[in-house]
XYZ file of N, CA and C in Angstrom:
342
model
N -8.966 -1.043 -38.307
C -10.178 -0.667 -37.588
C -9.826 0.196 -36.386
N -10.727 1.067 -35.984
C -10.463 1.898 -34.797
C -10.479 1.051 -33.518
N -9.766 1.528 -32.508
C -9.675 0.800 -31.237
C -11.043 0.576 -30.600
N -11.909 1.560 -30.677
C -13.230 1.419 -30.056
C -14.004 0.257 -30.666
N -13.892 0.101 -31.963
C -14.593 -0.987 -32.645
C -14.000 -2.337 -32.250
N -12.672 -2.428 -32.223
C -12.020 -3.677 -31.818
C -12.343 -4.039 -30.372
N -12.311 -3.056 -29.509
C -12.616 -3.304 -28.101
C -14.041 -3.821 -27.957
N -14.954 -3.249 -28.722
C -16.348 -3.682 -28.665
C -16.489 -5.125 -29.161
N -15.765 -5.490 -30.200
C -15.801 -6.866 -30.721
C -15.279 -7.850 -29.676
N -14.140 -7.523 -29.061
C -13.558 -8.394 -28.031
C -14.540 -8.549 -26.862
N -15.156 -7.448 -26.459
C -16.072 -7.466 -25.309
C -17.298 -8.325 -25.621
N -17.865 -8.172 -26.805
C -19.038 -8.961 -27.181
C -18.700 -10.448 -27.254
N -17.517 -10.781 -27.785
C -17.082 -12.188 -27.816
C -16.943 -12.753 -26.411
N -16.431 -11.957 -25.515
C -16.288 -12.397 -24.124
C -17.659 -12.642 -23.502
N -18.597 -11.742 -23.723
C -19.920 -11.883 -23.126
C -20.675 -13.083 -23.680
N -20.357 -13.507 -24.900
C -20.987 -14.705 -25.460
C -20.576 -15.953 -24.680
N -19.330 -15.959 -24.203
C -18.825 -17.125 -23.465
C -19.193 -17.075 -21.995
N -19.091 -15.923 -21.384
C -19.301 -15.780 -19.940
C -20.472 -14.843 -19.693
N -21.637 -15.419 -19.567
C -22.807 -14.585 -19.298
C -23.151 -14.726 -17.821
N -22.598 -13.846 -17.041
C -22.796 -13.870 -15.603
C -22.958 -12.437 -15.112
N -23.816 -12.286 -14.132
C -24.012 -10.961 -13.546
C -22.708 -10.463 -12.935
N -21.947 -11.370 -12.325
C -20.677 -10.976 -11.711
C -19.692 -10.465 -12.751
N -19.625 -11.124 -13.897
C -18.738 -10.645 -14.957
C -19.165 -9.275 -15.463
N -20.466 -9.085 -15.562
C -20.949 -7.785 -16.033
C -20.609 -6.675 -15.047
N -20.639 -6.995 -13.745
C -20.401 -5.976 -12.720
C -18.920 -5.753 -12.421
N -18.138 -6.844 -12.416
C -16.777 -6.750 -11.891
C -15.684 -7.075 -12.900
N -15.955 -6.977 -14.177
C -14.892 -7.230 -15.149
C -14.770 -6.050 -16.100
N -13.676 -6.026 -16.780
C -13.422 -4.958 -17.738
C -12.348 -5.417 -18.696
N -11.825 -4.503 -19.480
C -10.763 -4.860 -20.401
C -9.767 -3.714 -20.512
N -8.534 -4.095 -20.790
C -7.507 -3.088 -21.018
C -6.809 -3.400 -22.333
N -6.234 -2.383 -22.901
C -5.587 -2.518 -24.203
C -4.115 -2.866 -24.001
N -3.688 -3.920 -24.696
C -2.293 -4.331 -24.683
C -1.746 -4.101 -26.094
N -0.704 -3.291 -26.219
C -0.163 -2.940 -27.529
C 1.264 -3.458 -27.636
N 1.510 -4.252 -28.676
C 2.846 -4.808 -28.934
C 3.331 -4.254 -30.266
N 4.525 -3.635 -30.247
C 5.067 -3.027 -31.460
C 6.385 -3.699 -31.818
N 6.516 -4.104 -33.083
C 7.747 -4.717 -33.582
C 8.823 -3.636 -33.701
N 9.995 -3.915 -33.157
C 11.093 -2.948 -33.201
C 11.680 -2.820 -34.611
N 11.547 -3.857 -35.422
C 12.120 -3.847 -36.771
C 11.214 -3.145 -37.769
N 9.975 -3.636 -37.902
C 9.088 -3.087 -38.930
C 8.071 -2.092 -38.381
N 8.049 -1.913 -37.079
C 7.145 -0.965 -36.407
C 5.669 -1.348 -36.515
N 5.377 -2.621 -36.841
C 3.992 -3.080 -36.890
C 3.461 -3.148 -35.466
N 2.269 -2.622 -35.244
C 1.665 -2.610 -33.917
C 0.478 -3.561 -33.886
N 0.447 -4.408 -32.903
C -0.644 -5.360 -32.714
C -1.329 -5.042 -31.390
N -2.628 -4.788 -31.449
C -3.387 -4.452 -30.242
C -4.268 -5.621 -29.842
N -4.326 -5.864 -28.544
C -5.229 -6.866 -27.974
C -5.995 -6.200 -26.857
N -7.187 -6.652 -26.653
C -8.001 -6.127 -25.556
C -8.219 -7.266 -24.577
N -7.500 -7.208 -23.473
C -7.471 -8.286 -22.490
C -8.546 -8.076 -21.435
N -9.170 -9.169 -21.043
C -10.183 -9.149 -20.002
C -9.516 -9.162 -18.628
N -10.077 -8.443 -17.685
C -9.633 -8.581 -16.305
C -10.852 -8.659 -15.399
N -10.726 -9.469 -14.366
C -11.786 -9.556 -13.366
C -11.323 -8.984 -12.038
N -10.061 -8.651 -11.970
C -9.537 -7.919 -10.827
C -8.416 -7.038 -11.342
N -8.178 -5.989 -10.627
C -7.144 -5.046 -11.035
C -6.229 -4.821 -9.850
N -4.962 -5.132 -10.018
C -4.022 -4.970 -8.917
C -3.577 -3.518 -8.842
N -3.781 -2.931 -7.690
C -3.371 -1.553 -7.456
C -2.383 -1.530 -6.301
N -1.359 -0.723 -6.397
C -0.420 -0.650 -5.280
C -1.064 0.048 -4.093
N -0.834 -0.493 -2.921
C -1.324 0.130 -1.698
C -0.231 1.029 -1.145
N -0.629 2.147 -0.586
C 0.409 3.015 -0.009
C 1.105 2.307 1.152
N 2.400 2.404 1.164
C 3.178 1.753 2.211
C 3.431 2.712 3.363
N 3.445 2.151 4.540
C 3.785 2.940 5.716
C 5.256 3.346 5.632
N 5.541 4.566 5.967
C 6.932 5.008 5.980
C 7.502 4.955 7.394
N 6.629 4.715 8.368
C 7.069 4.644 9.764
C 6.802 3.260 10.331
N 7.477 2.966 11.436
C 7.197 1.749 12.194
C 7.070 2.132 13.660
N 6.407 1.277 14.405
C 6.180 1.527 15.825
C 7.006 0.534 16.621
N 7.732 1.057 17.603
C 8.595 0.211 18.428
C 8.221 0.438 19.887
N 8.072 -0.664 20.623
C 7.802 -0.563 22.059
C 9.114 -0.578 22.810
N 9.235 0.345 23.738
C 10.456 0.481 24.526
C 10.055 0.526 26.001
N 10.814 -0.145 26.840
C 10.581 -0.054 28.288
C 11.722 0.759 28.883
N 11.369 1.864 29.519
C 12.347 2.751 30.140
C 12.424 2.402 31.629
N 13.617 2.087 32.102
C 13.834 1.791 33.514
C 14.710 2.900 34.077
N 14.124 3.826 34.852
C 14.908 4.946 35.400
C 15.906 4.467 36.470
N 16.949 5.284 36.685
C 17.932 4.972 37.711
C 17.336 5.118 39.102
N 16.442 6.079 39.264
C 15.826 6.295 40.576
C 14.818 5.189 40.842
N 14.832 4.661 42.039
C 13.927 3.579 42.389
C 12.502 4.049 42.609
N 12.293 5.350 42.835
C 10.958 5.860 43.130
C 10.071 5.907 41.883
N 10.687 5.932 40.725
C 9.924 6.017 39.482
C 9.804 4.628 38.883
N 8.601 4.232 38.558
C 8.334 2.916 37.986
C 8.785 2.875 36.518
N 9.178 1.701 36.048
C 9.493 1.573 34.616
C 8.268 1.955 33.771
N 8.527 2.504 32.617
C 7.445 2.951 31.738
C 7.573 2.258 30.379
N 6.446 1.796 29.877
C 6.403 1.192 28.546
C 5.961 2.271 27.569
N 6.784 2.529 26.547
C 6.494 3.568 25.564
C 6.371 2.948 24.180
N 5.536 3.545 23.385
C 5.435 3.148 21.973
C 5.834 4.367 21.156
N 6.933 4.244 20.437
C 7.446 5.382 19.676
C 7.350 5.097 18.180
N 7.256 6.161 17.414
C 7.191 6.081 15.960
C 8.532 6.522 15.396
N 9.101 5.674 14.553
C 10.378 5.993 13.908
C 10.268 5.648 12.425
N 11.102 6.259 11.576
C 11.085 5.909 10.144
C 11.491 4.453 9.930
N 10.885 3.800 8.940
C 11.233 2.407 8.648
C 12.695 2.251 8.286
N 13.246 3.227 7.597
C 14.647 3.140 7.208
C 15.527 3.950 8.158
N 15.016 4.179 9.366
C 15.739 4.992 10.348
C 16.899 4.265 10.992
N 17.569 4.994 11.852
C 18.725 4.462 12.569
C 18.442 4.489 14.073
N 19.352 3.959 14.844
C 19.189 3.918 16.297
C 18.994 5.335 16.851
N 19.686 6.296 16.261
C 19.574 7.673 16.753
C 18.136 8.186 16.638
N 17.402 7.765 15.597
C 16.004 8.155 15.464
C 15.181 7.617 16.634
N 15.487 6.389 17.044
C 14.807 5.798 18.186
C 15.136 6.562 19.466
N 16.407 6.879 19.649
C 16.831 7.617 20.844
C 16.147 8.983 20.900
N 16.105 9.682 19.777
C 15.472 11.005 19.736
C 13.982 10.898 20.048
N 13.301 9.904 19.467
C 11.869 9.732 19.712
C 11.599 9.427 21.176
N 12.415 8.558 21.779
C 12.240 8.233 23.202
C 12.507 9.461 24.063
N 13.558 10.228 23.741
C 13.879 11.429 24.514
C 12.744 12.447 24.459
N 12.136 12.603 23.285
C 11.023 13.544 23.164
C 9.879 13.154 24.083
N 9.552 11.857 24.092
C 8.453 11.405 24.949
C 8.841 11.506 26.415
N 10.066 11.101 26.750
C 10.500 11.143 28.150
C 10.547 12.568 28.677
N 10.957 13.509 27.858
C 10.989 14.896 28.310
C 9.592 15.409 28.588
N 8.604 14.997 27.816
C 7.242 15.442 28.081
C 6.642 14.700 29.263
N 7.064 13.440 29.476
C 6.555 12.665 30.618
C 7.287 13.062 31.899
N 8.520 13.530 31.762
C 9.346 13.859 32.925
C 8.635 14.830 33.854
N 7.966 15.797 33.307
C 7.252 16.758 34.155
C 6.127 16.052 34.904
N 5.488 15.060 34.292
C 4.448 14.287 35.006
C 5.066 13.468 36.117
N 6.233 12.862 35.866
C 6.920 12.093 36.895
C 7.319 12.988 38.067
N 7.838 14.160 37.769
C 8.277 15.061 38.821
C 7.102 15.485 39.679
N 5.940 15.658 39.071
C 4.761 16.033 39.851
C 4.224 14.854 40.651
N 4.423 13.623 40.174
C 3.862 12.457 40.832
C 4.745 11.947 41.960
N 6.054 12.179 41.886
C 6.979 11.631 42.892
C 7.202 12.643 43.998
N 6.922 12.252 45.259
C 7.184 13.178 46.371
C 8.684 13.358 46.577
N 9.082 14.573 46.921
C 10.516 14.843 47.137
C 10.931 14.571 48.557
């Protein structure tokens, strides 16, 4: 028999057992095909699902909080939140902090009287 006909039979059998609005709205079926390696016989099943697991995109970065304490006493310690790769190294953290500090440095120089 064609797959469409088999799928329809499986679906109708399922609806005979579970007659619920929720099943009608939130369920479906997928085809599972098993093939014998010896004789090449293929057996198809149409499995019901009420949820479908999908992979969620993973973050490739992480956020790390760093407190910078300058050598000069006139400048207050600064709390920074930097973004680094999850599989990064310490050097990635150092580079990220340096980038932020270099952009903040001009603000510090303007704020601190000489």
